[in-house]
mmCIF file of C-alpha atoms and ligand atoms in Angstrom:
data_model
loop_
_atom_site.group_PDB
_atom_site.id
_atom_site.type_symbol
_atom_site.label_atom_id
_atom_site.label_comp_id
_atom_site.label_asym_id
_atom_site.label_seq_id
_atom_site.Cartn_x
_atom_site.Cartn_y
_atom_site.Cartn_z
ATOM 1 C CA MET A 1258 17.868 27.161 -10.459
ATOM 2 C CA ARG A 1259 20.526 27.436 -13.183
ATOM 3 C CA ARG A 1260 19.434 27.231 -16.764
ATOM 4 C CA ILE A 1261 21.635 26.449 -19.768
ATOM 5 C CA ARG A 1262 20.230 26.766 -23.260
ATOM 6 C CA VAL A 1263 21.121 24.127 -25.849
ATOM 7 C CA GLU A 1264 20.576 26.033 -29.067
ATOM 8 C CA LEU A 1265 20.555 24.115 -32.293
ATOM 9 C CA GLU A 1266 21.761 26.509 -34.951
ATOM 10 C CA LYS A 1267 20.058 24.620 -37.768
ATOM 11 C CA ARG A 1268 16.815 23.768 -35.930
ATOM 12 C CA ILE A 1269 16.166 26.616 -33.555
ATOM 13 C CA ASP A 1270 12.635 25.380 -32.779
ATOM 14 C CA GLU A 1271 14.104 22.210 -31.264
ATOM 15 C CA SER A 1272 16.368 24.091 -28.874
ATOM 16 C CA TYR A 1273 15.860 23.272 -25.195
ATOM 17 C CA ASP A 1274 16.972 24.089 -21.673
ATOM 18 C CA ILE A 1275 18.995 22.153 -19.141
ATOM 19 C CA HIS A 1276 17.589 22.957 -15.665
ATOM 20 C CA LEU A 1277 20.101 22.437 -12.918
ATOM 21 C CA SER A 1278 19.545 22.624 -9.179
ATOM 22 C CA ALA A 1279 19.496 20.654 -5.948
ATOM 23 C CA ASP A 1280 16.447 19.217 -4.269
ATOM 24 C CA PHE A 1281 13.796 19.454 -6.938
ATOM 25 C CA ILE A 1282 13.235 15.754 -7.760
ATOM 26 C CA GLU A 1283 9.595 15.823 -6.696
ATOM 27 C CA GLU A 1284 8.808 19.062 -8.524
ATOM 28 C CA MET A 1285 10.554 17.721 -11.607
ATOM 29 C CA LEU A 1286 8.458 14.545 -11.697
ATOM 30 C CA THR A 1287 5.294 16.562 -11.149
ATOM 31 C CA ARG A 1288 6.162 18.755 -14.136
ATOM 32 C CA CYS A 1289 6.215 15.572 -16.239
ATOM 33 C CA ASP A 1290 3.051 14.076 -14.758
ATOM 34 C CA ASP A 1291 1.314 13.398 -18.035
ATOM 35 C CA GLY A 1292 4.245 11.336 -19.311
ATOM 36 C CA PHE A 1293 5.385 7.731 -19.481
ATOM 37 C CA PHE A 1294 8.273 7.056 -17.151
ATOM 38 C CA LEU A 1295 11.244 4.805 -17.824
ATOM 39 C CA ALA A 1296 13.068 4.429 -14.510
ATOM 40 C CA ASP A 1297 16.333 2.771 -13.622
ATOM 41 C CA SER A 1298 15.592 0.038 -11.059
ATOM 42 C CA ALA A 1299 18.090 1.407 -8.507
ATOM 43 C CA VAL A 1300 16.596 4.902 -8.722
ATOM 44 C CA TYR A 1301 13.084 3.446 -8.593
ATOM 45 C CA ALA A 1302 13.896 1.458 -5.430
ATOM 46 C CA PHE A 1303 15.100 4.642 -3.753
ATOM 47 C CA TYR A 1304 12.272 6.947 -4.804
ATOM 48 C CA GLU A 1305 9.498 4.384 -5.182
ATOM 49 C CA GLU A 1306 6.821 6.516 -3.532
ATOM 50 C CA LEU A 1307 7.431 9.333 -6.031
ATOM 51 C CA PHE A 1308 6.521 7.035 -8.911
ATOM 52 C CA GLN A 1309 3.211 5.901 -7.378
ATOM 53 C CA GLY A 1310 0.328 6.753 -9.678
ATOM 54 C CA ARG A 1311 2.674 7.395 -12.617
ATOM 55 C CA LYS A 1312 2.882 5.036 -15.593
ATOM 56 C CA THR A 1313 6.332 3.597 -15.076
ATOM 57 C CA PHE A 1314 8.484 0.936 -16.724
ATOM 58 C CA VAL A 1315 11.276 -0.156 -14.379
ATOM 59 C CA LEU A 1316 14.480 -1.112 -16.164
ATOM 60 C CA GLU A 1317 17.089 -3.415 -14.615
ATOM 61 C CA THR A 1318 20.210 -1.672 -15.861
ATOM 62 C CA SER A 1319 23.497 -3.155 -16.964
ATOM 63 C CA GLU A 1320 25.400 -2.671 -20.227
ATOM 64 C CA LYS A 1321 23.529 -5.821 -21.390
ATOM 65 C CA SER A 1322 20.169 -4.104 -20.925
ATOM 66 C CA LYS A 1323 21.067 -1.534 -23.573
ATOM 67 C CA SER A 1324 19.802 -4.098 -26.044
ATOM 68 C CA MET A 1325 17.246 -4.751 -28.763
ATOM 69 C CA GLU A 1326 15.242 -6.852 -26.247
ATOM 70 C CA SER A 1327 14.944 -3.947 -23.791
ATOM 71 C CA PHE A 1328 14.179 -1.545 -26.649
ATOM 72 C CA ILE A 1329 11.245 -3.749 -27.703
ATOM 73 C CA LYS A 1330 10.015 -3.961 -24.103
ATOM 74 C CA VAL A 1331 9.976 -0.170 -23.805
ATOM 75 C CA LEU A 1332 8.055 0.117 -27.096
ATOM 76 C CA GLU A 1333 5.573 -2.476 -25.796
ATOM 77 C CA PHE A 1334 5.192 -0.505 -22.556
ATOM 78 C CA LEU A 1335 4.406 2.677 -24.516
ATOM 79 C CA HIS A 1336 1.966 0.834 -26.748
ATOM 80 C CA ASP A 1337 0.240 -1.108 -23.958
ATOM 81 C CA ASN A 1338 -0.232 2.040 -21.889
ATOM 82 C CA GLY A 1339 -1.835 3.936 -24.719
ATOM 83 C CA CYS A 1340 0.981 6.360 -25.528
ATOM 84 C CA ARG A 1341 0.035 8.341 -28.621
ATOM 85 C CA ARG A 1342 2.000 10.644 -30.903
ATOM 86 C CA ASP A 1343 1.613 13.516 -28.464
ATOM 87 C CA GLY A 1344 2.856 11.341 -25.574
ATOM 88 C CA LYS A 1345 6.088 12.031 -23.738
ATOM 89 C CA LEU A 1346 8.668 9.635 -22.336
ATOM 90 C CA ILE A 1347 10.658 10.640 -19.250
ATOM 91 C CA ALA A 1348 13.905 8.738 -18.785
ATOM 92 C CA VAL A 1349 15.000 8.757 -15.139
ATOM 93 C CA GLY A 1350 18.356 7.095 -14.638
ATOM 94 C CA GLY A 1351 21.907 6.905 -15.904
ATOM 95 C CA GLY A 1352 23.259 6.772 -19.440
ATOM 96 C CA ILE A 1353 21.807 3.359 -20.256
ATOM 97 C CA THR A 1354 18.282 4.443 -19.310
ATOM 98 C CA GLY A 1355 18.677 7.764 -21.139
ATOM 99 C CA ASP A 1356 20.148 6.299 -24.331
ATOM 100 C CA LEU A 1357 17.612 3.477 -24.486
ATOM 101 C CA GLY A 1358 14.676 5.732 -23.572
ATOM 102 C CA GLY A 1359 15.774 8.357 -26.075
ATOM 103 C CA PHE A 1360 16.003 5.776 -28.835
ATOM 104 C CA ALA A 1361 12.554 4.380 -27.991
ATOM 105 C CA ALA A 1362 11.214 7.969 -28.088
ATOM 106 C CA ALA A 1363 12.968 8.575 -31.416
ATOM 107 C CA SER A 1364 11.373 5.475 -32.943
ATOM 108 C CA TYR A 1365 7.917 5.131 -31.403
ATOM 109 C CA MET A 1366 5.368 6.509 -33.893
ATOM 110 C CA ARG A 1367 8.361 8.020 -35.757
ATOM 111 C CA GLY A 1368 9.309 10.117 -32.782
ATOM 112 C CA ILE A 1369 7.660 11.362 -29.594
ATOM 113 C CA ASP A 1370 8.908 13.930 -27.084
ATOM 114 C CA TYR A 1371 11.158 12.898 -24.256
ATOM 115 C CA VAL A 1372 12.735 14.432 -21.198
ATOM 116 C CA GLN A 1373 16.041 13.409 -19.681
ATOM 117 C CA VAL A 1374 16.346 13.194 -15.912
ATOM 118 C CA PRO A 1375 19.938 11.992 -15.470
ATOM 119 C CA THR A 1376 20.774 10.546 -12.058
ATOM 120 C CA THR A 1377 24.495 9.780 -12.407
ATOM 121 C CA LEU A 1378 27.344 12.225 -12.859
ATOM 122 C CA LEU A 1379 28.246 10.593 -16.171
ATOM 123 C CA SER A 1380 24.789 11.100 -17.625
ATOM 124 C CA MET A 1381 24.462 14.626 -16.183
ATOM 125 C CA VAL A 1382 27.609 15.905 -17.878
ATOM 126 C CA ASP A 1383 27.472 13.878 -21.059
ATOM 127 C CA SER A 1384 24.837 11.478 -22.324
ATOM 128 C CA SER A 1385 21.680 13.378 -21.300
ATOM 129 C CA VAL A 1386 22.683 16.413 -23.361
ATOM 130 C CA GLY A 1387 22.979 16.490 -27.129
ATOM 131 C CA GLY A 1388 20.431 13.997 -28.419
ATOM 132 C CA LYS A 1389 22.570 10.920 -29.047
ATOM 133 C CA THR A 1390 20.367 7.898 -28.402
ATOM 134 C CA GLY A 1391 20.883 4.222 -29.071
ATOM 135 C CA ILE A 1392 21.572 0.675 -28.035
ATOM 136 C CA ASN A 1393 24.373 -1.867 -28.408
ATOM 137 C CA PHE A 1394 23.930 -4.327 -31.234
ATOM 138 C CA LEU A 1395 25.850 -7.513 -32.100
ATOM 139 C CA SER A 1396 28.512 -6.807 -29.502
ATOM 140 C CA SER A 1397 29.287 -3.270 -30.708
ATOM 141 C CA LYS A 1398 28.540 -0.314 -28.479
ATOM 142 C CA ASN A 1399 25.937 2.296 -29.465
ATOM 143 C CA ASN A 1400 25.953 1.194 -33.088
ATOM 144 C CA VAL A 1401 22.179 1.353 -33.602
ATOM 145 C CA GLY A 1402 20.501 4.614 -32.711
ATOM 146 C CA ALA A 1403 19.352 8.053 -33.751
ATOM 147 C CA PHE A 1404 19.920 11.716 -33.062
ATOM 148 C CA HIS A 1405 16.799 12.814 -31.206
ATOM 149 C CA GLN A 1406 17.012 15.877 -28.957
ATOM 150 C CA PRO A 1407 15.152 15.886 -25.645
ATOM 151 C CA GLN A 1408 12.558 18.555 -24.868
ATOM 152 C CA ALA A 1409 14.320 19.374 -21.627
ATOM 153 C CA VAL A 1410 16.985 18.026 -19.294
ATOM 154 C CA TYR A 1411 16.329 18.197 -15.537
ATOM 155 C CA ILE A 1412 19.445 17.754 -13.416
ATOM 156 C CA ASP A 1413 19.040 17.438 -9.667
ATOM 157 C CA THR A 1414 22.431 17.151 -7.975
ATOM 158 C CA ASP A 1415 20.775 15.487 -4.955
ATOM 159 C CA PHE A 1416 20.756 12.238 -6.932
ATOM 160 C CA LEU A 1417 24.548 12.246 -6.563
ATOM 161 C CA ARG A 1418 24.329 11.941 -2.794
ATOM 162 C CA THR A 1419 23.362 8.275 -3.106
ATOM 163 C CA LEU A 1420 25.700 7.384 -5.957
ATOM 164 C CA ASP A 1421 28.477 4.937 -5.039
ATOM 165 C CA ASP A 1422 32.071 6.156 -5.291
ATOM 166 C CA GLU A 1423 32.912 4.048 -8.320
ATOM 167 C CA GLU A 1424 29.948 5.411 -10.271
ATOM 168 C CA TYR A 1425 30.839 8.961 -9.229
ATOM 169 C CA LEU A 1426 34.421 8.520 -10.488
ATOM 170 C CA ASN A 1427 32.997 7.016 -13.651
ATOM 171 C CA GLY A 1428 31.501 10.449 -14.363
ATOM 172 C CA LEU A 1429 34.531 12.426 -13.232
ATOM 173 C CA ALA A 1430 36.565 11.026 -16.117
ATOM 174 C CA GLU A 1431 34.218 12.829 -18.530
ATOM 175 C CA VAL A 1432 34.496 15.988 -16.417
ATOM 176 C CA ILE A 1433 38.301 15.863 -16.772
ATOM 177 C CA LYS A 1434 37.793 15.350 -20.514
ATOM 178 C CA TYR A 1435 35.998 18.713 -20.858
ATOM 179 C CA GLY A 1436 38.877 20.499 -19.109
ATOM 180 C CA ALA A 1437 41.511 18.791 -21.248
ATOM 181 C CA LEU A 1438 39.647 19.648 -24.466
ATOM 182 C CA PHE A 1439 38.222 23.108 -23.846
ATOM 183 C CA SER A 1440 39.486 24.912 -20.733
ATOM 184 C CA ALA A 1441 42.851 24.899 -18.976
ATOM 185 C CA VAL A 1442 41.281 27.029 -16.204
ATOM 186 C CA PHE A 1443 38.599 24.414 -15.550
ATOM 187 C CA PHE A 1444 41.232 21.652 -15.764
ATOM 188 C CA ASP A 1445 43.419 23.373 -13.131
ATOM 189 C CA MET A 1446 40.391 23.961 -10.915
ATOM 190 C CA LEU A 1447 39.808 20.181 -10.867
ATOM 191 C CA LEU A 1448 43.281 19.749 -9.416
ATOM 192 C CA GLU A 1449 42.975 22.647 -6.941
ATOM 193 C CA LYS A 1450 39.539 21.599 -5.665
ATOM 194 C CA ARG A 1451 40.160 17.859 -5.816
ATOM 195 C CA ASP A 1452 39.118 17.230 -2.194
ATOM 196 C CA ALA A 1453 35.915 19.275 -2.490
ATOM 197 C CA VAL A 1454 35.093 17.520 -5.763
ATOM 198 C CA LEU A 1455 35.582 14.099 -4.179
ATOM 199 C CA GLU A 1456 33.557 15.162 -1.132
ATOM 200 C CA ARG A 1457 30.766 16.194 -3.532
ATOM 201 C CA LYS A 1458 30.402 19.651 -1.985
ATOM 202 C CA ALA A 1459 27.096 21.068 -3.252
ATOM 203 C CA ASP A 1460 28.504 24.339 -4.668
ATOM 204 C CA VAL A 1461 31.369 22.534 -6.416
ATOM 205 C CA LEU A 1462 28.976 20.005 -7.939
ATOM 206 C CA LEU A 1463 26.780 22.772 -9.329
ATOM 207 C CA GLU A 1464 29.847 24.550 -10.676
ATOM 208 C CA ILE A 1465 31.404 21.561 -12.428
ATOM 209 C CA ILE A 1466 28.156 20.170 -13.836
ATOM 210 C CA SER A 1467 26.991 23.527 -15.175
ATOM 211 C CA GLU A 1468 30.420 24.215 -16.733
ATOM 212 C CA CYS A 1469 30.467 20.807 -18.436
ATOM 213 C CA CYS A 1470 26.885 21.255 -19.696
ATOM 214 C CA ARG A 1471 27.744 24.748 -20.938
ATOM 215 C CA MET A 1472 30.765 23.400 -22.861
ATOM 216 C CA LYS A 1473 28.745 20.533 -24.286
ATOM 217 C CA ALA A 1474 25.918 22.906 -25.261
ATOM 218 C CA GLU A 1475 28.428 25.053 -27.214
ATOM 219 C CA VAL A 1476 29.670 22.003 -29.092
ATOM 220 C CA VAL A 1477 26.188 20.670 -29.872
ATOM 221 C CA LYS A 1478 25.047 24.132 -30.991
ATOM 222 C CA GLU A 1479 27.796 24.219 -33.581
ATOM 223 C CA ASP A 1480 27.687 20.600 -34.666
ATOM 224 C CA GLU A 1481 24.635 18.577 -33.688
ATOM 225 C CA LYS A 1482 25.338 15.595 -35.959
ATOM 226 C CA GLU A 1483 29.075 15.156 -35.308
ATOM 227 C CA GLN A 1484 30.350 16.330 -38.659
ATOM 228 C CA GLY A 1485 33.050 18.460 -37.066
ATOM 229 C CA VAL A 1486 33.778 19.837 -33.628
ATOM 230 C CA ARG A 1487 31.563 17.277 -31.812
ATOM 231 C CA LYS A 1488 34.141 14.636 -32.771
ATOM 232 C CA LEU A 1489 36.309 16.146 -30.023
ATOM 233 C CA LEU A 1490 33.967 14.700 -27.396
ATOM 234 C CA ASN A 1491 35.292 11.298 -28.395
ATOM 235 C CA PHE A 1492 38.616 12.042 -26.685
ATOM 236 C CA GLY A 1493 39.625 8.821 -24.920
ATOM 237 C CA HIS A 1494 36.688 6.930 -26.404
ATOM 238 C CA THR A 1495 38.398 5.185 -29.343
ATOM 239 C CA PHE A 1496 40.883 3.373 -27.103
ATOM 240 C CA GLY A 1497 38.301 3.472 -24.300
ATOM 241 C CA HIS A 1498 35.654 1.469 -26.180
ATOM 242 C CA ALA A 1499 38.289 -1.129 -27.106
ATOM 243 C CA ILE A 1500 39.307 -1.340 -23.423
ATOM 244 C CA GLU A 1501 35.695 -1.755 -22.311
ATOM 245 C CA THR A 1502 35.078 -4.481 -24.899
ATOM 246 C CA ASP A 1503 38.342 -6.331 -24.259
ATOM 247 C CA SER A 1504 37.679 -6.320 -20.517
ATOM 248 C CA GLY A 1505 34.194 -7.780 -21.098
ATOM 249 C CA PHE A 1506 32.875 -4.482 -19.673
ATOM 250 C CA ALA A 1507 34.611 -5.159 -16.339
ATOM 251 C CA VAL A 1508 36.299 -1.773 -16.858
ATOM 252 C CA LYS A 1509 33.501 0.791 -16.652
ATOM 253 C CA HIS A 1510 33.064 3.443 -19.326
ATOM 254 C CA GLY A 1511 34.599 6.373 -17.400
ATOM 255 C CA PHE A 1512 37.599 4.352 -16.244
ATOM 256 C CA ALA A 1513 38.147 3.134 -19.791
ATOM 257 C CA VAL A 1514 37.873 6.724 -21.071
ATOM 258 C CA ALA A 1515 40.366 7.897 -18.422
ATOM 259 C CA ALA A 1516 42.987 5.354 -19.540
ATOM 260 C CA GLY A 1517 41.922 5.960 -23.150
ATOM 261 C CA MET A 1518 42.587 9.719 -22.899
ATOM 262 C CA TYR A 1519 46.016 9.175 -21.398
ATOM 263 C CA LEU A 1520 46.995 6.487 -23.915
ATOM 264 C CA GLU A 1521 45.632 8.438 -26.889
ATOM 265 C CA ASN A 1522 47.683 11.453 -25.806
ATOM 266 C CA LEU A 1523 50.761 9.278 -25.251
ATOM 267 C CA PHE A 1524 50.257 7.809 -28.728
ATOM 268 C CA GLY A 1525 49.869 11.411 -29.945
ATOM 269 C CA LEU A 1526 53.152 12.360 -28.303
ATOM 270 C CA ARG A 1527 54.945 9.467 -30.036
ATOM 271 C CA GLN A 1528 53.427 10.540 -33.377
ATOM 272 C CA GLY A 1529 54.382 14.175 -32.838
ATOM 273 C CA TYR A 1530 50.836 15.521 -32.345
ATOM 274 C CA CYS A 1531 50.933 16.186 -28.593
ATOM 275 C CA SER A 1532 53.173 18.055 -26.205
ATOM 276 C CA GLU A 1533 54.880 16.168 -23.401
ATOM 277 C CA GLU A 1534 53.493 18.756 -20.981
ATOM 278 C CA SER A 1535 49.935 17.890 -21.968
ATOM 279 C CA VAL A 1536 50.551 14.163 -21.401
ATOM 280 C CA ASN A 1537 52.114 14.880 -18.008
ATOM 281 C CA ARG A 1538 49.428 17.290 -16.810
ATOM 282 C CA LEU A 1539 46.696 14.886 -17.866
ATOM 283 C CA GLY A 1540 48.523 12.102 -16.008
ATOM 284 C CA GLU A 1541 48.777 14.304 -12.905
ATOM 285 C CA VAL A 1542 45.017 14.942 -12.745
ATOM 286 C CA LEU A 1543 44.163 11.300 -13.450
ATOM 287 C CA ASP A 1544 46.552 10.230 -10.667
ATOM 288 C CA ALA A 1545 45.027 12.768 -8.279
ATOM 289 C CA TYR A 1546 41.630 11.115 -8.736
ATOM 290 C CA GLY A 1547 43.070 7.586 -8.599
ATOM 291 C CA PHE A 1548 42.458 6.543 -12.214
ATOM 292 C CA GLU A 1549 44.543 3.820 -13.886
ATOM 293 C CA LYS A 1550 46.443 5.279 -16.847
ATOM 294 C CA GLU A 1551 47.619 2.045 -18.404
ATOM 295 C CA TYR A 1552 45.750 -0.971 -19.729
ATOM 296 C CA LYS A 1553 47.028 -4.493 -20.324
ATOM 297 C CA ILE A 1554 45.264 -5.994 -23.351
ATOM 298 C CA LYS A 1555 43.711 -9.388 -22.600
ATOM 299 C CA ASP A 1556 42.923 -10.558 -26.114
ATOM 300 C CA THR A 1557 44.545 -8.684 -28.990
ATOM 301 C CA ASP A 1558 41.953 -9.932 -31.524
ATOM 302 C CA VAL A 1559 39.064 -8.640 -29.405
ATOM 303 C CA PHE A 1560 40.822 -5.356 -28.656
ATOM 304 C CA PHE A 1561 41.810 -4.553 -32.245
ATOM 305 C CA SER A 1562 38.519 -5.675 -33.781
ATOM 306 C CA ALA A 1563 36.748 -3.350 -31.335
ATOM 307 C CA LEU A 1564 39.089 -0.566 -32.470
ATOM 308 C CA SER A 1565 38.365 -1.247 -36.142
ATOM 309 C CA ALA A 1566 34.613 -1.376 -35.465
ATOM 310 C CA ASP A 1567 34.801 2.154 -34.047
ATOM 311 C CA LYS A 1568 32.021 4.260 -35.577
ATOM 312 C CA LYS A 1569 34.502 6.978 -36.484
ATOM 313 C CA ALA A 1570 36.693 4.611 -38.508
ATOM 314 C CA ASP A 1571 36.471 4.777 -42.299
ATOM 315 C CA LYS A 1572 38.293 3.303 -45.305
ATOM 316 C CA LYS A 1573 41.285 5.556 -44.658
ATOM 317 C CA GLY A 1574 41.697 4.490 -41.041
ATOM 318 C CA LEU A 1575 40.842 5.586 -37.529
ATOM 319 C CA THR A 1576 40.059 9.025 -36.186
ATOM 320 C CA ILE A 1577 41.721 9.758 -32.875
ATOM 321 C CA VAL A 1578 41.245 12.820 -30.690
ATOM 322 C CA PHE A 1579 44.133 14.364 -28.766
ATOM 323 C CA ALA A 1580 44.634 17.258 -26.383
ATOM 324 C CA PRO A 1581 47.884 18.608 -27.895
ATOM 325 C CA GLU A 1582 47.831 21.279 -25.156
ATOM 326 C CA ILE A 1583 45.604 21.213 -22.087
ATOM 327 C CA GLY A 1584 42.454 23.161 -22.953
ATOM 328 C CA LYS A 1585 42.691 22.523 -26.676
ATOM 329 C CA GLY A 1586 41.404 19.467 -28.520
ATOM 330 C CA GLU A 1587 42.177 18.274 -32.024
ATOM 331 C CA TRP A 1588 41.467 15.169 -34.064
ATOM 332 C CA ILE A 1589 43.500 13.350 -36.718
ATOM 333 C CA SER A 1590 41.851 11.039 -39.252
ATOM 334 C CA GLY A 1591 43.290 8.293 -41.440
ATOM 335 C CA ILE A 1592 45.405 6.701 -38.696
ATOM 336 C CA LYS A 1593 46.361 3.179 -39.738
ATOM 337 C CA PRO A 1594 45.516 0.467 -37.174
ATOM 338 C CA GLY A 1595 49.081 -0.907 -37.635
ATOM 339 C CA LEU A 1596 50.506 2.216 -35.978
ATOM 340 C CA ILE A 1597 48.294 1.595 -32.963
ATOM 341 C CA LYS A 1598 49.297 -2.080 -32.866
ATOM 342 C CA ASP A 1599 52.952 -0.994 -32.766
ATOM 343 C CA PHE A 1600 52.128 1.471 -29.992
ATOM 344 C CA PHE A 1601 50.554 -1.199 -27.812
ATOM 345 C CA GLY A 1602 53.510 -3.508 -28.637
HETATM 346 N N1 LIG B 710 29.114 11.507 -25.790
HETATM 347 C C1 LIG B 710 29.678 12.245 -26.837
HETATM 348 C C2 LIG B 710 28.668 13.096 -27.554
HETATM 349 O O1 LIG B 710 27.590 13.343 -27.074
HETATM 350 O O2 LIG B 710 28.957 13.504 -28.639
#
């Protein structure tokens, strides 16, 4: 079992561990036996017998279920099953389940404990760690929520054996993001071990997931509330969220982030913030994994209003993250939307 500590510099008593291993699903659920389970319907269907005898709310997941309606249903489930202030919610599923469950835990009785059991690559390397919780509201993504750190994160790589290829790639985009932002060595390894990564070799999975969690833990330790360095984790997400919205969510998050990272860096190159080498190396890795690097806007009004609604935008303009060199991230604030309109032509 690998263990990675997420230390919160300002609130050391709320620090927690990420436990990472293969084949400990059953043990993990037993450790949480006294809790209230929120389970993704696909995961539930697969592991139904493990949930027998456990108070479980089964969530049909789609981006639409990350909604106020689902949030209320989870609160009702907690209430109807007698969850008190010392109760604990265990979110078993992908990012939607984790974000929604975390937000319900943050709000119910002004905050109860919760545990993240991520079952997709995307949620293992990103959303389950760091305490961002929330739902989509009035057609904007993640714009209602709270910072509420989990008590623990249990990652069992065996869940990835049953993940479909598209969902696996969805998570790999975020894995590439960590390399581009923080480690050229890790980035190069993703190119060298591309076949093993795509074959989901057990040792490679443990290596990449623990490295990503370690990098994310470092960032969250320094900047829990995204006042500084945590902004870097939004690389690819400003353009990416606009792509997701404009496509009516037909382009999944990771694929939108992949194109978003490339296009943000290309925009950065045109503005003199990024090196050509960084754009090319990023393109090479994205090609190796079969990601689209370009995006054709369907409706400019939808695309640019999604950009302007970005949570990082302020009166002075947009904040965009770049990887000026591979392994080094940087953000620039105050970027006028007009410049981006010109870029997209
Ligand atoms: N998903 C980006 C973050 O946790 O800050």
